Amino acid sequence: MTDLANPTSGESLGVNGSAVGPTGQTRSGMSADALRAAVRDHLVYSIARPAAVLTPEHYYRALSLAVRDRMQKRWMATTQDWLDLSAKVTCYLSAEFLMGPQLGNNLLNLGIEKQAREALSDLGQDLDEVLACEGEPGLGNGGLGRLAACYLDSLATLERPSIGYGIRYEFGIFRQEISDGWQVEKTDNWLVRGNPWEIDKPDASYVVNWGGHTEQYEDVTGRLRVRWVPQRVLQGVSYDTPVQGYGVNTCNTLTLWSARAVESFALEAFNTGDFYKAVDEEVVSETVSKVLYPNDEPEAGKRLRLLQQYFFVTCSLQDILSIHLKRAHLPLHRLPDKWAIQLNDTHPSIAVAELMRLLIDEHHLAWDDAWDLTVRTFGYTNHTLLPEALETWPLRIFGEALPRHLELIYEINDRFLDEVRARFPGDEERVSRMSLIGEDGGKSVRMAHLATVGSHAVNGVAALHSELLKQSVLKDFYEMWPERFGNVTNGVTPRRFLALSNPGLRALIDDTIGPGWLTDLERLHGLESFVDDPAFRLRWREVKRANKSRLAEYVHSITGIELDPTWMFDVQVKRIHEYKRQHLMVLHIIALYQRLKNNPGLTIPPRAFIFGGKAAPGYFMAKRIIKLITAVGDTINADPEVNRCMKLVFLPNFNVKNAHLVYPAANLSEQISTAGKEASGTGNMKFMINGAVTIGTLDGANVEIRQEAGAENFFLFGLTESQVEKVKADGYRPLSHVENDAELAGVLELIANGEFTHGDTEVLRPVVDNLVHHDPFLVLADYRSYVDCQDEVSRAWLDRDAWSRMSIRNTARSGKFSSDRAIREYCDEIWGVRPMSVDLE
Ligand code: 26Q
């Protein structure tokens, strides 16, 4: 037993004689001894629980605080340095940051995993068990939020000064449970157990106005100005989280804003005796940062969502301006030399109008100067081409909420449309297409247009997507300002998605090509010289096998389903959406089921089909697709005629934490969206880095993944984007595919007849009807090509060595998809932000 009863009795000298006493290295020492002393210290002074009641969760909190202490001086030094040196800083404005569990990642980036393991083991604890205690802040929906988190990791690792700005939602994305095969949403109260990573800064708070009206007034110099008289006032307070770079001292900041009632406001009601009104105000104000909105909600035009966006944008911009003015008293016209502000999709695009308001109304700049600074400061990243996902706000809602911003947007629009008319005389249709105000179906503010007009750089997130952007939704803007448009293909951090989540592969790569690759992922090419080495291939397979056993254990503990780690693991994890076509994968599974049922002697290479992902709570069809998956799974898993060579799992509540188990265990990565619909995808990259082979369409970053991997290491199927457009233009008739393909007809028949729903022919009817009569995402058009391609996959799987070669080559050629490459491109092409190394002395 360890000396828990007396946690501070720990030696003040470590084995190697280093001082680890409470005033010395307890907060900064990186040795196992220092960490052990620090954990003991926190158990007493922060956790305050007697030894007898300590659980791994207490150790999780104590170790987290000890690790945060170790980041603290790097954090202060980083911020101090860029203030002193007046370096240019990137501000990444995003309504979502899907950070994932922090402890393991911070240990990795600080280089103290081994020390922490040893320290805990001395205290009778297992690091893995302690790590498993951490929940995750689910402050994002999916790809876009996780991308923001990967980019923060790379910015810190590449030593670029940066701040992430977002919202500290009290409730993150809902927790998904599966009940009777249906998705059930449970609230995610992630803060109840405390958050050891954040530091609240109640002194750093800003006022946020809302509603009301504007009025003109004459200032002391006799100049006409506008004043916004709000209907409501609230306050944003900041919570800062350190973002430690890997192997460097740089420790950047993620600032998340939380809404509070303005004290004086509430006090007024309080003083007039209306205590309950004061409390009411407080409750209303604090709802602003209460909950993250799911995407794909049909009724997304919620007033509160607009307030959320404005809330975090104004706090962030006020913070930036206040730092700017304090920093060596820089004049405002230097703003674009010192700050690059990136808009992560249109969610923060109100920033364009808000910066204009701050510069003109509060800092009294002239219009032209303010506009010049604004455009030079902002960049805009687009993440979708789907017309239904492009953000617009009904004019009435917008004007009632942000009356001053609407005036400014009208003025921006007038000046902008004058420019359009000058460039394209007589083309009034173009003028109305490009207007910031949409006229179709009631007037609205078009946020993508506002973001584009207000930014000097606009980019898509994969080569294909950036091209399509220029040809479709932003075509007119491209014709006007071709120089503004570029591409930055997404990337993912290899620290979290390889080193942290796949320690077996990390060790094998270290052993094979030596260190250095984790910050220079192109070096993975070095693995290619080992593809012909049978011993290496064997080790490669052993790592994958162990990862599959680890996932199988988890799957069993959650679902009760047993998976055989020798089978092929065929995985699709992502948000559930019709365009991502989870149902296409199900059609293939049913085709195999049908073949096995029709030919009892048939054997097929055994496969485990694994799905995971959340559906937006109000997305009817997506929820039916989950029911389809689980219903087919229940039938298959229970039928000995088929479960000898196939099983199906729906893994509930796919999130960053369990993703760590999923990507390393996959053999086959399903990236099967309708060509032209998935802007990039990033899961596709996480699979590739971990040695999965992709089956996919020419969509999003799949195109580049195939280019890098080589066509022979990628299973391609389906219509191309231009073929998709042509099929639609020619009047697509999904039924013709059913008529011409007996197997497909049989598959649909099985669903419709209630084969998977105990004879119930109603539950899944909407899915079948929609496919047969509308099929907006061409599932049936791609069916034959997909199923034939899957047969090819099955044949390839039988040749173990050939498959291993494909797997190794995928990892070896995945270097391009490191977020380090993407962030370098942003820094060089768009932000002009240079590395700044941080000295601790
Ligand atoms: C908008 C208005 C109201 C409520 C919610 C939303 C909302 C929230 C989140 C709309 C969209 C999102 C998220 C979008 C997203 O994750 N897009 C994905 O971004 C990835 C990173 O670039 C790409 O890889 C994916 O292709 C893209 O779908």
CSV table of C-alpha atoms in Angstrom, one decimal, residues 71-442:
chain,number,residue,atom,x,y,z
A,71,MET,CA,1.3,23.9,-18.6
A,72,GLN,CA,0.7,27.1,-16.6
A,73,LYS,CA,4.2,28.7,-16.8
A,74,ARG,CA,4.5,27.7,-20.5
A,75,TRP,CA,1.1,29.3,-21.0
A,76,MET,CA,2.0,32.6,-19.3
A,77,ALA,CA,5.3,32.7,-21.1
A,78,THR,CA,3.6,32.2,-24.5
A,79,THR,CA,1.1,34.9,-23.9
A,80,GLN,CA,3.7,37.3,-22.5
A,81,ASP,CA,6.0,36.7,-25.4
A,82,TRP,CA,3.5,37.5,-28.1
A,83,LEU,CA,2.4,40.6,-26.2
A,84,ASP,CA,6.1,41.7,-25.8
A,85,LEU,CA,7.2,40.9,-29.2
A,86,SER,CA,4.0,42.2,-30.8
A,87,ALA,CA,3.8,39.1,-32.9
A,88,LYS,CA,0.8,38.5,-35.3
A,89,VAL,CA,-1.9,36.3,-33.8
A,90,THR,CA,-4.4,34.1,-35.4
A,91,CYS,CA,-7.9,34.1,-33.9
A,92,TYR,CA,-10.0,31.1,-34.8
A,93,LEU,CA,-13.7,32.0,-34.3
A,94,SER,CA,-15.8,28.9,-34.1
A,95,ALA,CA,-19.2,28.2,-32.7
A,96,GLU,CA,-17.9,24.7,-32.0
A,97,PHE,CA,-14.7,23.2,-30.5
A,98,LEU,CA,-14.9,19.4,-30.1
A,99,MET,CA,-11.8,19.1,-27.9
A,100,GLY,CA,-12.1,15.5,-26.7
A,101,PRO,CA,-10.6,14.2,-23.4
A,102,GLN,CA,-7.6,16.4,-22.4
A,103,LEU,CA,-5.5,14.5,-19.9
A,104,GLY,CA,-3.9,11.9,-22.2
A,105,ASN,CA,-3.3,14.5,-24.9
A,106,ASN,CA,-1.6,16.9,-22.5
A,107,LEU,CA,0.6,14.2,-21.1
A,108,LEU,CA,1.6,13.3,-24.6
A,109,ASN,CA,2.3,16.8,-25.7
A,110,LEU,CA,4.3,17.6,-22.6
A,111,GLY,CA,6.3,14.4,-23.1
A,112,ILE,CA,5.5,13.0,-19.6
A,113,GLU,CA,3.3,9.9,-20.2
A,114,LYS,CA,5.9,7.5,-18.8
A,115,GLN,CA,6.5,9.6,-15.8
A,116,ALA,CA,2.8,9.9,-15.1
A,117,ARG,CA,2.3,6.2,-15.4
A,118,GLU,CA,5.1,5.6,-13.0
A,119,ALA,CA,3.9,8.2,-10.5
A,120,LEU,CA,0.4,6.8,-10.5
A,121,SER,CA,1.6,3.2,-10.2
A,122,ASP,CA,3.6,4.3,-7.1
A,123,LEU,CA,0.3,5.5,-5.7
A,124,GLY,CA,-1.4,2.2,-6.5
A,125,GLN,CA,-3.2,3.5,-9.5
A,126,ASP,CA,-3.3,2.5,-13.2
A,127,LEU,CA,-3.0,5.4,-15.6
A,128,ASP,CA,-5.4,3.9,-18.2
A,129,GLU,CA,-8.0,3.4,-15.5
A,130,VAL,CA,-7.5,7.0,-14.4
A,131,LEU,CA,-7.6,8.3,-18.0
A,132,ALA,CA,-10.9,6.5,-18.5
A,133,CYS,CA,-12.5,8.6,-15.8
A,134,GLU,CA,-12.4,11.7,-18.0
A,135,GLY,CA,-15.6,12.6,-19.8
A,136,GLU,CA,-15.5,14.9,-22.8
A,137,PRO,CA,-16.7,18.4,-23.5
A,138,GLY,CA,-19.0,17.7,-26.4
A,139,LEU,CA,-19.0,21.3,-27.6
A,140,GLY,CA,-19.5,20.5,-31.3
A,141,ASN,CA,-21.6,18.5,-33.7
A,142,GLY,CA,-19.0,16.7,-35.7
A,143,GLY,CA,-16.4,17.4,-38.4
A,144,LEU,CA,-16.4,21.2,-38.2
A,145,GLY,CA,-15.9,21.3,-34.4
A,146,ARG,CA,-13.3,18.6,-34.4
A,147,LEU,CA,-11.4,20.4,-37.2
A,148,ALA,CA,-11.2,23.5,-35.0
A,149,ALA,CA,-9.7,21.4,-32.2
A,150,CYS,CA,-7.2,19.7,-34.5
A,151,TYR,CA,-6.2,23.1,-35.8
A,152,LEU,CA,-5.5,24.4,-32.2
A,153,ASP,CA,-3.2,21.4,-31.6
A,154,SER,CA,-1.3,22.2,-34.8
A,155,LEU,CA,-1.1,25.9,-34.2
A,156,ALA,CA,0.5,25.3,-30.8
A,157,THR,CA,2.8,22.6,-32.1
A,158,LEU,CA,3.9,24.8,-34.9
A,159,GLU,CA,4.5,27.6,-32.4
A,160,ARG,CA,2.1,30.0,-34.0
A,161,PRO,CA,0.5,32.5,-31.6
A,162,SER,CA,-3.2,31.9,-31.6
A,163,ILE,CA,-6.4,32.1,-29.7
A,164,GLY,CA,-9.5,29.9,-30.3
A,165,TYR,CA,-12.7,31.8,-29.4
A,166,GLY,CA,-16.0,30.0,-28.9
A,167,ILE,CA,-18.9,29.3,-26.6
A,168,ARG,CA,-18.8,27.5,-23.2
A,169,TYR,CA,-22.1,25.6,-23.7
A,170,GLU,CA,-23.4,24.3,-20.4
A,171,PHE,CA,-24.9,21.3,-22.3
A,172,GLY,CA,-22.9,19.9,-25.2
A,173,ILE,CA,-24.2,17.7,-28.0
A,174,PHE,CA,-26.7,15.2,-26.5
A,175,ARG,CA,-25.7,11.8,-25.3
A,176,GLN,CA,-27.2,9.2,-27.6
A,177,GLU,CA,-28.8,6.0,-26.2
A,178,ILE,CA,-30.3,3.3,-28.3
A,179,SER,CA,-33.6,2.0,-27.0
A,180,ASP,CA,-35.6,-0.6,-28.9
A,181,GLY,CA,-33.4,0.3,-31.8
A,182,TRP,CA,-34.3,3.9,-31.8
A,183,GLN,CA,-32.1,6.9,-30.9
A,184,VAL,CA,-33.0,8.5,-27.6
A,185,GLU,CA,-31.4,11.8,-26.7
A,186,LYS,CA,-30.1,12.5,-23.1
A,187,THR,CA,-28.8,15.8,-21.9
A,188,ASP,CA,-25.0,16.1,-21.6
A,189,ASN,CA,-24.4,17.9,-18.4
A,190,TRP,CA,-20.6,17.7,-18.8
A,191,LEU,CA,-19.8,20.3,-16.2
A,192,VAL,CA,-21.4,18.6,-13.2
A,193,ARG,CA,-18.2,16.8,-12.4
A,194,GLY,CA,-16.2,19.9,-12.7
A,195,ASN,CA,-13.7,20.8,-15.4
A,196,PRO,CA,-10.1,20.9,-14.1
A,197,TRP,CA,-8.7,22.3,-17.4
A,198,GLU,CA,-10.4,25.7,-17.5
A,199,ILE,CA,-9.6,28.8,-15.6
A,200,ASP,CA,-12.4,31.4,-15.2
A,201,LYS,CA,-11.5,35.0,-15.7
A,202,PRO,CA,-14.3,36.9,-14.1
A,203,ASP,CA,-12.4,40.1,-14.5
A,204,ALA,CA,-12.3,39.6,-18.3
A,205,SER,CA,-15.9,40.3,-19.2
A,206,TYR,CA,-17.7,42.2,-21.9
A,207,VAL,CA,-21.1,43.8,-22.3
A,208,VAL,CA,-23.4,42.3,-24.9
A,209,ASN,CA,-26.4,44.4,-26.2
A,210,TRP,CA,-29.5,42.9,-27.7
A,211,GLY,CA,-32.7,44.2,-29.4
A,212,GLY,CA,-34.0,47.7,-29.0
A,213,HIS,CA,-33.5,50.5,-31.6
A,214,THR,CA,-30.9,52.9,-32.8
A,215,GLU,CA,-30.9,56.7,-32.7
A,216,GLN,CA,-28.8,59.4,-34.2
A,217,TYR,CA,-27.0,62.0,-32.2
A,218,GLU,CA,-24.5,64.8,-32.6
A,219,ASP,CA,-21.2,64.2,-30.8
A,220,VAL,CA,-19.2,67.0,-29.1
A,221,THR,CA,-17.4,67.8,-32.4
A,222,GLY,CA,-20.8,68.2,-34.1
A,223,ARG,CA,-20.5,65.0,-36.1
A,224,LEU,CA,-23.6,62.9,-36.6
A,225,ARG,CA,-23.3,59.5,-35.0
A,226,VAL,CA,-25.5,56.5,-34.2
A,227,ARG,CA,-26.2,55.1,-30.8
A,228,TRP,CA,-27.7,51.6,-30.2
A,229,VAL,CA,-30.2,51.6,-27.4
A,230,PRO,CA,-30.6,48.0,-26.5
A,231,GLN,CA,-33.6,46.3,-25.1
A,232,ARG,CA,-31.5,43.9,-23.1
A,233,VAL,CA,-28.0,43.8,-21.9
A,234,LEU,CA,-26.0,40.8,-20.8
A,235,GLN,CA,-22.4,40.0,-20.1
A,236,GLY,CA,-19.9,37.4,-21.3
A,237,VAL,CA,-17.2,36.0,-19.0
A,238,SER,CA,-14.3,34.1,-20.3
A,239,TYR,CA,-13.1,30.6,-19.3
A,240,ASP,CA,-9.6,29.9,-20.7
A,241,THR,CA,-8.2,26.5,-21.4
A,242,PRO,CA,-4.5,25.9,-22.2
A,243,VAL,CA,-3.6,24.3,-25.5
A,244,GLN,CA,-0.2,22.7,-25.2
A,245,GLY,CA,1.9,22.2,-28.3
A,246,TYR,CA,3.7,18.8,-28.8
A,247,GLY,CA,7.3,18.9,-27.9
A,248,VAL,CA,7.5,22.7,-27.6
A,249,ASN,CA,7.0,25.3,-24.9
A,250,THR,CA,4.2,27.0,-26.8
A,251,CYS,CA,1.0,26.8,-24.9
A,252,ASN,CA,-1.9,28.8,-26.6
A,253,THR,CA,-5.3,29.6,-25.4
A,254,LEU,CA,-8.9,28.5,-26.0
A,255,THR,CA,-11.2,31.2,-24.7
A,256,LEU,CA,-14.8,30.1,-24.3
A,257,TRP,CA,-17.5,32.7,-23.3
A,258,SER,CA,-20.2,32.0,-20.8
A,259,ALA,CA,-23.3,34.3,-20.5
A,260,ARG,CA,-24.2,36.1,-17.2
A,261,ALA,CA,-26.7,38.7,-16.2
A,262,VAL,CA,-25.2,42.1,-16.0
A,263,GLU,CA,-25.0,42.9,-12.3
A,264,SER,CA,-26.1,46.5,-12.4
A,265,PHE,CA,-29.1,45.5,-14.6
A,266,ALA,CA,-30.3,42.9,-12.2
A,267,LEU,CA,-29.6,45.1,-9.3
A,268,GLU,CA,-31.9,47.8,-10.6
A,269,ALA,CA,-34.8,45.4,-10.4
A,270,PHE,CA,-33.5,44.2,-7.1
A,271,ASN,CA,-33.4,47.7,-5.6
A,272,THR,CA,-36.9,48.5,-6.8
A,273,GLY,CA,-38.0,45.5,-4.7
A,274,ASP,CA,-38.6,43.2,-7.7
A,275,PHE,CA,-36.3,40.4,-6.6
A,276,TYR,CA,-38.0,37.8,-8.7
A,277,LYS,CA,-37.7,39.9,-11.8
A,278,ALA,CA,-34.0,40.2,-11.1
A,279,VAL,CA,-33.6,36.5,-10.8
A,280,ASP,CA,-35.7,36.0,-13.9
A,281,GLU,CA,-33.4,38.3,-15.9
A,282,GLU,CA,-30.5,36.3,-14.7
A,283,VAL,CA,-32.0,33.1,-15.8
A,284,VAL,CA,-32.9,34.5,-19.2
A,285,SER,CA,-29.4,35.9,-19.7
A,286,GLU,CA,-27.7,32.6,-18.7
A,287,THR,CA,-29.7,30.6,-21.2
A,288,VAL,CA,-27.7,32.2,-24.0
A,289,SER,CA,-24.7,29.8,-23.5
A,290,LYS,CA,-26.9,27.0,-22.2
A,291,VAL,CA,-27.0,24.5,-25.0
A,292,LEU,CA,-25.3,23.6,-28.3
A,293,TYR,CA,-27.7,23.5,-31.3
A,294,PRO,CA,-27.6,20.3,-33.4
A,295,ASN,CA,-27.0,20.8,-37.1
A,296,ASP,CA,-29.5,19.5,-39.7
A,297,GLU,CA,-32.4,20.7,-37.6
A,298,PRO,CA,-35.2,21.7,-39.9
A,299,GLU,CA,-36.2,24.5,-37.5
A,300,ALA,CA,-32.8,26.0,-37.0
A,301,GLY,CA,-33.9,29.6,-37.5
A,302,LYS,CA,-34.0,30.0,-33.7
A,303,ARG,CA,-33.6,33.5,-32.3
A,304,LEU,CA,-31.5,32.1,-29.5
A,305,ARG,CA,-29.0,30.7,-32.0
A,306,LEU,CA,-28.5,34.1,-33.5
A,307,LEU,CA,-28.0,35.5,-30.0
A,308,GLN,CA,-25.4,32.8,-29.3
A,309,GLN,CA,-23.5,33.7,-32.5
A,310,TYR,CA,-23.6,37.4,-31.8
A,311,PHE,CA,-22.8,36.9,-28.1
A,312,PHE,CA,-19.5,35.0,-28.7
A,313,VAL,CA,-18.5,37.2,-31.6
A,314,THR,CA,-18.8,40.5,-29.9
A,315,CYS,CA,-17.0,39.2,-26.7
A,316,SER,CA,-14.2,37.9,-28.9
A,317,LEU,CA,-13.9,41.1,-31.0
A,318,GLN,CA,-14.0,43.3,-27.9
A,319,ASP,CA,-11.3,41.1,-26.3
A,320,ILE,CA,-9.1,41.4,-29.5
A,321,LEU,CA,-9.5,45.2,-29.7
A,322,SER,CA,-8.8,45.6,-26.0
A,323,ILE,CA,-5.6,43.5,-26.2
A,324,HIS,CA,-4.6,45.4,-29.3
A,325,LEU,CA,-5.0,48.8,-27.8
A,326,LYS,CA,-3.2,47.8,-24.6
A,327,ARG,CA,-0.4,46.1,-26.5
A,328,ALA,CA,2.3,48.7,-26.9
A,329,HIS,CA,-0.6,51.1,-27.5
A,330,LEU,CA,-0.9,50.1,-31.1
A,331,PRO,CA,-3.1,52.3,-33.2
A,332,LEU,CA,-6.2,50.7,-34.7
A,333,HIS,CA,-5.0,51.0,-38.3
A,334,ARG,CA,-2.4,48.3,-37.4
A,335,LEU,CA,-5.1,45.8,-36.7
A,336,PRO,CA,-4.6,43.6,-39.8
A,337,ASP,CA,-0.8,43.6,-39.2
A,338,LYS,CA,-1.4,42.1,-35.7
A,339,TRP,CA,-4.4,39.9,-36.1
A,340,ALA,CA,-5.8,37.4,-38.5
A,341,ILE,CA,-9.4,36.4,-37.7
A,342,GLN,CA,-10.7,33.3,-39.3
A,343,LEU,CA,-14.5,32.6,-39.6
A,344,ASN,CA,-15.1,28.9,-39.2
A,345,ASP,CA,-18.1,28.7,-41.6
A,346,THR,CA,-20.8,31.4,-41.4
A,347,HIS,CA,-21.7,30.8,-37.8
A,348,PRO,CA,-19.4,33.7,-36.6
A,349,SER,CA,-19.9,35.8,-39.8
A,350,ILE,CA,-21.9,38.5,-37.9
A,351,ALA,CA,-18.3,39.5,-37.0
A,352,VAL,CA,-18.0,41.4,-40.2
A,353,ALA,CA,-20.8,43.8,-39.2
A,354,GLU,CA,-19.8,43.8,-35.5
A,355,LEU,CA,-16.2,44.9,-36.2
A,356,MET,CA,-17.6,47.7,-38.4
A,357,ARG,CA,-19.9,48.7,-35.5
A,358,LEU,CA,-17.1,48.7,-33.0
A,359,LEU,CA,-14.7,50.6,-35.3
A,360,ILE,CA,-17.3,53.2,-36.4
A,361,ASP,CA,-19.6,53.7,-33.4
A,362,GLU,CA,-17.2,53.0,-30.5
A,363,HIS,CA,-13.9,54.0,-31.9
A,364,HIS,CA,-15.1,56.7,-34.3
A,365,LEU,CA,-13.3,55.5,-37.5
A,366,ALA,CA,-14.5,56.7,-40.9
A,367,TRP,CA,-16.4,54.1,-43.0
A,368,ASP,CA,-13.7,53.6,-45.6
A,369,ASP,CA,-11.0,53.1,-43.1
A,370,ALA,CA,-13.1,50.7,-41.0
A,371,TRP,CA,-14.0,48.7,-44.1
A,372,ASP,CA,-10.5,48.4,-45.3
A,373,LEU,CA,-9.3,47.1,-41.9
A,374,THR,CA,-12.2,44.7,-41.7
A,375,VAL,CA,-11.6,43.1,-45.0
A,376,ARG,CA,-7.9,42.8,-44.4
A,377,THR,CA,-8.5,41.1,-41.0
A,378,PHE,CA,-11.0,38.4,-41.9
A,379,GLY,CA,-10.8,35.2,-43.7
A,380,TYR,CA,-13.7,32.8,-44.3
A,381,THR,CA,-13.8,29.1,-44.6
A,382,ASN,CA,-16.8,27.5,-46.2
A,383,HIS,CA,-17.8,23.9,-45.1
A,384,THR,CA,-20.8,23.1,-47.2
A,385,LEU,CA,-22.4,23.4,-50.6
A,386,LEU,CA,-25.8,22.0,-49.6
A,387,PRO,CA,-28.2,24.8,-50.2
A,388,GLU,CA,-30.3,23.9,-47.3
A,389,ALA,CA,-27.3,24.2,-45.0
A,390,LEU,CA,-26.4,27.8,-46.1
A,391,GLU,CA,-27.2,30.1,-43.3
A,392,THR,CA,-29.7,32.9,-43.7
A,393,TRP,CA,-31.7,34.9,-41.1
A,394,PRO,CA,-35.2,36.2,-41.7
A,395,LEU,CA,-34.9,39.9,-41.9
A,396,ARG,CA,-37.5,40.6,-39.3
A,397,ILE,CA,-35.8,38.4,-36.7
A,398,PHE,CA,-32.4,39.9,-37.5
A,399,GLY,CA,-33.6,43.5,-37.4
A,400,GLU,CA,-35.4,43.1,-34.1
A,401,ALA,CA,-32.3,41.5,-32.5
A,402,LEU,CA,-29.5,43.5,-34.1
A,403,PRO,CA,-31.0,46.8,-35.4
A,404,ARG,CA,-27.7,48.5,-35.7
A,405,HIS,CA,-26.1,45.6,-37.6
A,406,LEU,CA,-28.9,45.5,-40.0
A,407,GLU,CA,-28.3,49.2,-40.8
A,408,LEU,CA,-24.6,48.5,-41.3
A,409,ILE,CA,-25.3,45.5,-43.5
A,410,TYR,CA,-27.6,47.7,-45.7
A,411,GLU,CA,-24.8,50.2,-46.1
A,412,ILE,CA,-22.2,47.5,-46.8
A,413,ASN,CA,-24.6,46.0,-49.3
A,414,ASP,CA,-25.3,49.4,-51.1
A,415,ARG,CA,-21.7,50.1,-51.5
A,416,PHE,CA,-20.9,46.5,-52.6
A,417,LEU,CA,-23.8,46.4,-55.1
A,418,ASP,CA,-22.5,49.7,-56.6
A,419,GLU,CA,-19.2,47.9,-57.2
A,420,VAL,CA,-21.0,45.0,-58.8
A,421,ARG,CA,-22.9,47.4,-61.1
A,422,ALA,CA,-19.7,49.1,-62.1
A,423,ARG,CA,-18.0,45.8,-62.9
A,424,PHE,CA,-21.0,44.3,-64.7
A,425,PRO,CA,-23.1,47.1,-66.1
A,426,GLY,CA,-26.7,46.3,-66.9
A,427,ASP,CA,-26.6,42.9,-65.2
A,428,GLU,CA,-29.3,43.4,-62.6
A,429,GLU,CA,-29.9,39.6,-62.2
A,430,ARG,CA,-26.4,39.3,-61.1
A,431,VAL,CA,-26.9,42.1,-58.7
A,432,SER,CA,-29.9,40.4,-57.0
A,433,ARG,CA,-28.1,37.1,-57.0
A,434,MET,CA,-25.2,38.6,-55.1
A,435,SER,CA,-27.1,40.9,-52.7
A,436,LEU,CA,-26.5,40.3,-49.0
A,437,ILE,CA,-30.3,40.4,-48.7
A,438,GLY,CA,-32.2,37.5,-50.2
A,439,GLU,CA,-35.6,38.2,-51.6
A,440,ASP,CA,-36.7,34.6,-52.2
A,441,GLY,CA,-39.5,33.5,-49.8
A,442,GLY,CA,-39.4,36.5,-47.5
